[in-house]
Amino acid sequence: GASKEKYATESSAMTSTYVSFNATRRSNARFAFVAACALTAIVAGVLLVTTEASPMQSGIRTSARPTMGIRHMPGANFGGLSRRQGCKNANLRSIFSSAAFELPPLPWDKEALKPHMSPETIDFHYGKHHAAYVNKINDIVTGTDKESKSLTELILEEKSGGLFNSAAQAYNHEFFWKCLSPSGGGQPSGAIAEAITKDFGSFEEFKKAYDAAAVGHFGSGWVWLVKDGSGKLSIMDTHDAETPITKGLTPILTTDVWEHAYYIDYRNARPKYISDGWWNLVNWDFANENYAA
């Protein structure tokens, strides 16, 4: 009898121990599951916050500064460019830095200029070449007293050298984009049409002279329609980064004749770029604004 009682007691103790062990194991499993869920939620939250704090689009970094474009010097007129601060920096740099200059947005969608200028040309010309000049400006001016200056101030003060080249090219490109329009082309109207007839004899004579300057320009550069202090129009070409504002002239229109402006669409056929591209996109409304300013 004592032996049976002892066996029953030991069996009961073992059963109790087994039940307790299983309960503990189930409790630990539930704790591990809850902990894993909590950790997943925390990680997801961090990723969400990080994504919202660092928006990226098409490889272009957004800056903490909301303003973009080109700022003017007080009282100065340089061809109708907006009174804004500076540019949205392309290339993937630290999303937490604040650039002095930002790449300005295009005045139209990159698809809008087809078939005269392809989206691929815009991607390279605007997204890489124009953006590179803006990045270079920031590399040079960050941490100096030049950081607070406008593009036109940098251009007029520097006159030559690396900073001048980058600032002038940033200025020239922003002006160039505004010279193009999906609804452009054809013959001008309004005051600019009258001025062209007055100073060149006719639109046909003006176009012939502009073509000769654009096609005949040797090497890289720009061709411009400009206005002097008396209001007289003339055509000029500039090499590399040179720009008419250094000569006190008001830009009315410009054509980029660097090869990167047309090589994807027209290869080395600059005359075709001028005839099939430029003259089908030229923004006469912008020209009228600049002439009236």
XYZ file of C-alpha atoms in Angstrom:
293
model
C 0.000 0.000 0.000
C 2.819 2.421 0.933
C 4.553 1.629 -2.331
C 1.436 2.418 -4.368
C 0.928 5.650 -2.466
C 4.539 6.682 -3.104
C 4.180 5.862 -6.800
C 0.990 7.914 -7.052
C 2.666 10.864 -5.347
C 5.705 10.751 -7.671
C 3.469 10.338 -10.726
C 1.382 13.334 -9.690
C 4.524 15.416 -9.162
C 5.880 14.471 -12.590
C 2.550 15.327 -14.241
C 2.488 18.678 -12.470
C 6.068 19.387 -13.568
C 5.222 18.473 -17.198
C 2.141 20.706 -17.243
C 4.124 23.553 -15.684
C 6.904 23.116 -18.289
C 4.425 23.174 -21.184
C 2.708 26.244 -19.763
C 6.060 28.008 -19.447
C 7.028 27.025 -22.996
C 3.714 28.294 -24.396
C 4.131 31.515 -22.416
C 7.657 32.005 -23.784
C 6.447 31.339 -27.338
C 3.666 33.909 -26.965
C 6.168 36.456 -25.595
C 8.569 35.807 -28.498
C 5.721 36.249 -31.019
C 4.569 39.516 -29.443
C 8.165 40.791 -29.275
C 8.728 39.927 -32.952
C 5.535 41.760 -33.963
C 6.542 44.805 -31.939
C 10.030 44.844 -33.483
C 8.553 44.541 -36.988
C 6.223 47.469 -36.305
C 9.113 49.603 -35.027
C 11.279 48.824 -38.071
C 8.367 49.548 -40.432
C 7.734 52.847 -38.667
C 11.366 53.890 -38.951
C 11.408 53.032 -42.659
C 8.212 54.998 -43.228
C 9.544 58.063 -41.448
C 12.860 57.813 -43.314
C 11.089 57.505 -46.671
C 8.867 60.508 -45.953
C 11.807 62.547 -44.687
C 13.918 61.917 -47.784
C 11.835 62.119 -50.982
C 13.660 61.214 -54.194
C 12.467 61.575 -57.754
C 14.315 60.523 -60.896
C 17.675 60.742 -59.125
C 17.183 64.404 -58.196
C 17.614 65.284 -54.541
C 15.093 67.616 -53.032
C 16.490 70.305 -50.797
C 15.189 71.746 -47.565
C 14.835 75.034 -49.426
C 11.503 75.325 -51.239
C 12.558 78.139 -53.570
C 14.236 77.591 -56.894
C 15.256 79.458 -60.020
C 17.449 82.511 -60.527
C 17.489 85.566 -58.307
C 18.054 88.973 -59.850
C 20.091 91.774 -58.478
C 17.729 94.498 -57.222
C 16.634 96.743 -60.065
C 18.423 94.715 -62.738
C 16.763 93.188 -65.780
C 18.376 90.208 -67.430
C 15.896 88.824 -69.928
C 12.788 87.944 -67.983
C 14.223 85.345 -65.612
C 12.263 84.773 -62.451
C 13.201 86.453 -59.174
C 13.972 83.242 -57.339
C 16.796 81.863 -55.358
C 18.677 79.058 -56.977
C 18.429 75.406 -57.987
C 17.367 71.823 -57.143
C 20.623 69.867 -56.845
C 20.779 66.685 -58.959
C 23.087 63.701 -58.324
C 22.589 61.803 -55.092
C 24.096 63.875 -52.315
C 23.229 64.032 -48.617
C 19.487 64.578 -48.272
C 20.091 66.538 -45.094
C 22.274 69.258 -46.668
C 20.870 72.592 -47.791
C 22.246 73.868 -51.090
C 22.700 77.549 -51.837
C 21.538 76.990 -55.434
C 18.993 74.514 -56.738
C 18.137 73.237 -60.215
C 15.012 75.127 -61.341
C 12.075 73.099 -62.659
C 11.504 72.911 -66.387
C 8.655 75.117 -67.688
C 7.085 72.096 -69.430
C 7.008 68.291 -69.157
C 10.030 66.566 -70.682
C 7.724 64.741 -73.122
C 6.198 67.984 -74.362
C 8.812 68.930 -76.982
C 8.555 65.739 -79.044
C 9.280 65.158 -81.892
C 11.593 68.161 -82.130
C 13.453 67.418 -78.880
C 13.304 64.013 -77.210
C 12.810 63.199 -73.521
C 16.220 61.475 -73.605
C 17.865 64.725 -74.681
C 16.100 66.529 -71.820
C 17.193 63.835 -69.349
C 20.845 64.278 -70.295
C 20.933 67.988 -71.089
C 18.874 69.151 -68.112
C 19.287 66.286 -65.635
C 23.044 65.880 -66.064
C 24.705 68.849 -67.811
C 22.636 71.685 -66.325
C 22.550 69.968 -62.939
C 26.333 69.496 -62.956
C 26.873 73.265 -63.269
C 24.586 73.853 -60.291
C 26.415 71.235 -58.232
C 29.761 72.820 -59.114
C 28.568 76.250 -57.962
C 27.572 74.780 -54.601
C 30.910 72.965 -54.296
C 32.722 76.281 -54.725
C 30.554 78.709 -52.708
C 29.457 76.593 -49.742
C 30.885 78.044 -46.546
C 31.986 81.309 -48.181
C 30.465 84.787 -48.391
C 29.558 84.005 -52.020
C 26.960 81.530 -50.803
C 24.351 84.283 -50.375
C 24.877 85.871 -53.798
C 22.618 85.444 -56.826
C 23.715 83.914 -60.123
C 23.817 87.309 -61.828
C 25.920 88.727 -59.010
C 28.386 85.849 -59.310
C 28.566 86.263 -63.103
C 29.143 90.020 -63.012
C 31.649 89.858 -60.140
C 33.714 86.847 -61.246
C 33.978 87.643 -64.994
C 36.098 84.496 -65.640
C 37.318 81.280 -64.020
C 35.630 78.177 -62.681
C 32.901 79.848 -60.636
C 32.053 82.218 -63.482
C 31.810 79.318 -65.943
C 29.442 77.305 -63.733
C 27.273 80.297 -62.766
C 27.038 81.565 -66.344
C 26.196 78.114 -67.689
C 23.491 77.682 -65.039
C 22.088 81.085 -66.059
C 22.331 80.380 -69.804
C 20.606 77.008 -69.477
C 17.697 78.302 -67.415
C 17.190 81.061 -69.988
C 17.404 78.528 -72.854
C 14.671 76.276 -71.427
C 12.329 79.266 -71.314
C 13.081 80.000 -74.972
C 11.421 76.685 -75.896
C 7.692 75.972 -75.903
C 5.516 73.037 -77.004
C 3.259 75.629 -78.674
C 6.170 77.655 -80.080
C 7.567 78.036 -83.565
C 6.287 79.899 -86.569
C 6.648 83.631 -87.035
C 6.605 86.167 -84.188
C 3.849 88.654 -83.503
C 3.535 91.790 -81.427
C 6.351 94.151 -80.485
C 9.169 91.682 -81.132
C 7.923 91.103 -84.684
C 7.902 94.856 -85.347
C 11.381 95.257 -83.857
C 12.774 92.391 -85.954
C 11.364 93.931 -89.135
C 12.721 97.339 -88.143
C 16.253 96.154 -87.322
C 16.706 93.302 -89.840
C 14.446 94.335 -92.729
C 12.132 91.311 -92.465
C 11.628 88.136 -90.480
C 13.135 86.144 -93.370
C 16.305 88.240 -93.278
C 16.502 87.878 -89.502
C 16.077 84.106 -89.716
C 18.753 83.854 -92.378
C 21.222 85.813 -90.236
C 20.355 83.799 -87.108
C 20.818 80.500 -88.993
C 24.214 81.642 -90.260
C 25.352 82.505 -86.728
C 24.024 79.280 -85.195
C 25.297 76.908 -87.865
C 28.552 78.749 -88.401
C 29.563 79.103 -84.737
C 32.838 77.252 -84.259
C 32.979 74.936 -81.257
C 30.780 75.154 -78.180
C 28.685 78.153 -77.254
C 25.461 80.074 -77.668
C 23.699 82.237 -80.243
C 21.629 85.149 -78.947
C 19.101 87.715 -80.008
C 19.857 90.690 -77.754
C 18.694 94.252 -77.145
C 20.977 97.162 -76.337
C 20.197 100.195 -74.177
C 18.502 102.007 -77.064
C 16.223 99.048 -77.810
C 18.025 98.004 -80.999
C 18.141 94.267 -81.708
C 21.219 92.367 -82.852
C 22.482 88.783 -83.135
C 25.597 87.711 -81.287
C 27.317 84.423 -80.563
C 29.286 83.666 -77.409
C 31.837 80.945 -76.763
C 31.656 78.389 -73.973
C 29.929 79.990 -70.943
C 30.029 83.612 -72.059
C 26.754 85.492 -71.718
C 25.495 88.894 -72.994
C 24.747 90.278 -69.536
C 28.483 90.828 -68.978
C 28.314 93.343 -71.843
C 25.269 95.182 -70.553
C 22.942 93.653 -73.154
C 19.466 92.235 -72.529
C 18.965 88.676 -73.805
C 15.787 88.164 -75.832
C 16.334 84.590 -77.070
C 19.188 82.079 -77.116
C 20.044 78.796 -78.815
C 22.419 76.335 -77.157
C 24.875 75.103 -79.811
C 26.956 72.896 -77.527
C 26.839 69.379 -79.009
C 25.146 67.945 -75.925
C 22.103 70.080 -76.812
C 21.382 68.118 -79.978
C 23.653 65.077 -80.444
C 21.160 62.455 -79.178
C 18.433 63.624 -81.577
C 20.421 64.990 -84.530
C 23.910 63.514 -84.095
C 26.405 66.002 -85.561
C 23.833 67.671 -87.849
C 23.634 71.090 -86.209
C 21.842 72.651 -89.226
C 19.019 70.084 -88.827
C 18.830 70.806 -85.081
C 18.339 74.502 -85.904
C 15.833 74.010 -88.737
C 13.811 71.070 -87.342
C 14.319 71.648 -83.622
C 14.842 75.280 -82.691
C 12.530 76.992 -85.196
C 9.663 74.630 -84.298
C 9.990 75.349 -80.578
C 11.043 79.009 -80.289
C 8.943 80.776 -77.652
C 7.900 84.143 -79.099
C 5.802 84.959 -76.029
C 8.958 84.789 -73.913
C 10.790 86.932 -76.473
C 8.043 89.557 -76.258
C 8.264 89.580 -72.449
C 12.022 90.128 -72.601
C 11.792 92.813 -75.251
C 9.174 94.718 -73.232
C 11.110 94.482 -69.957
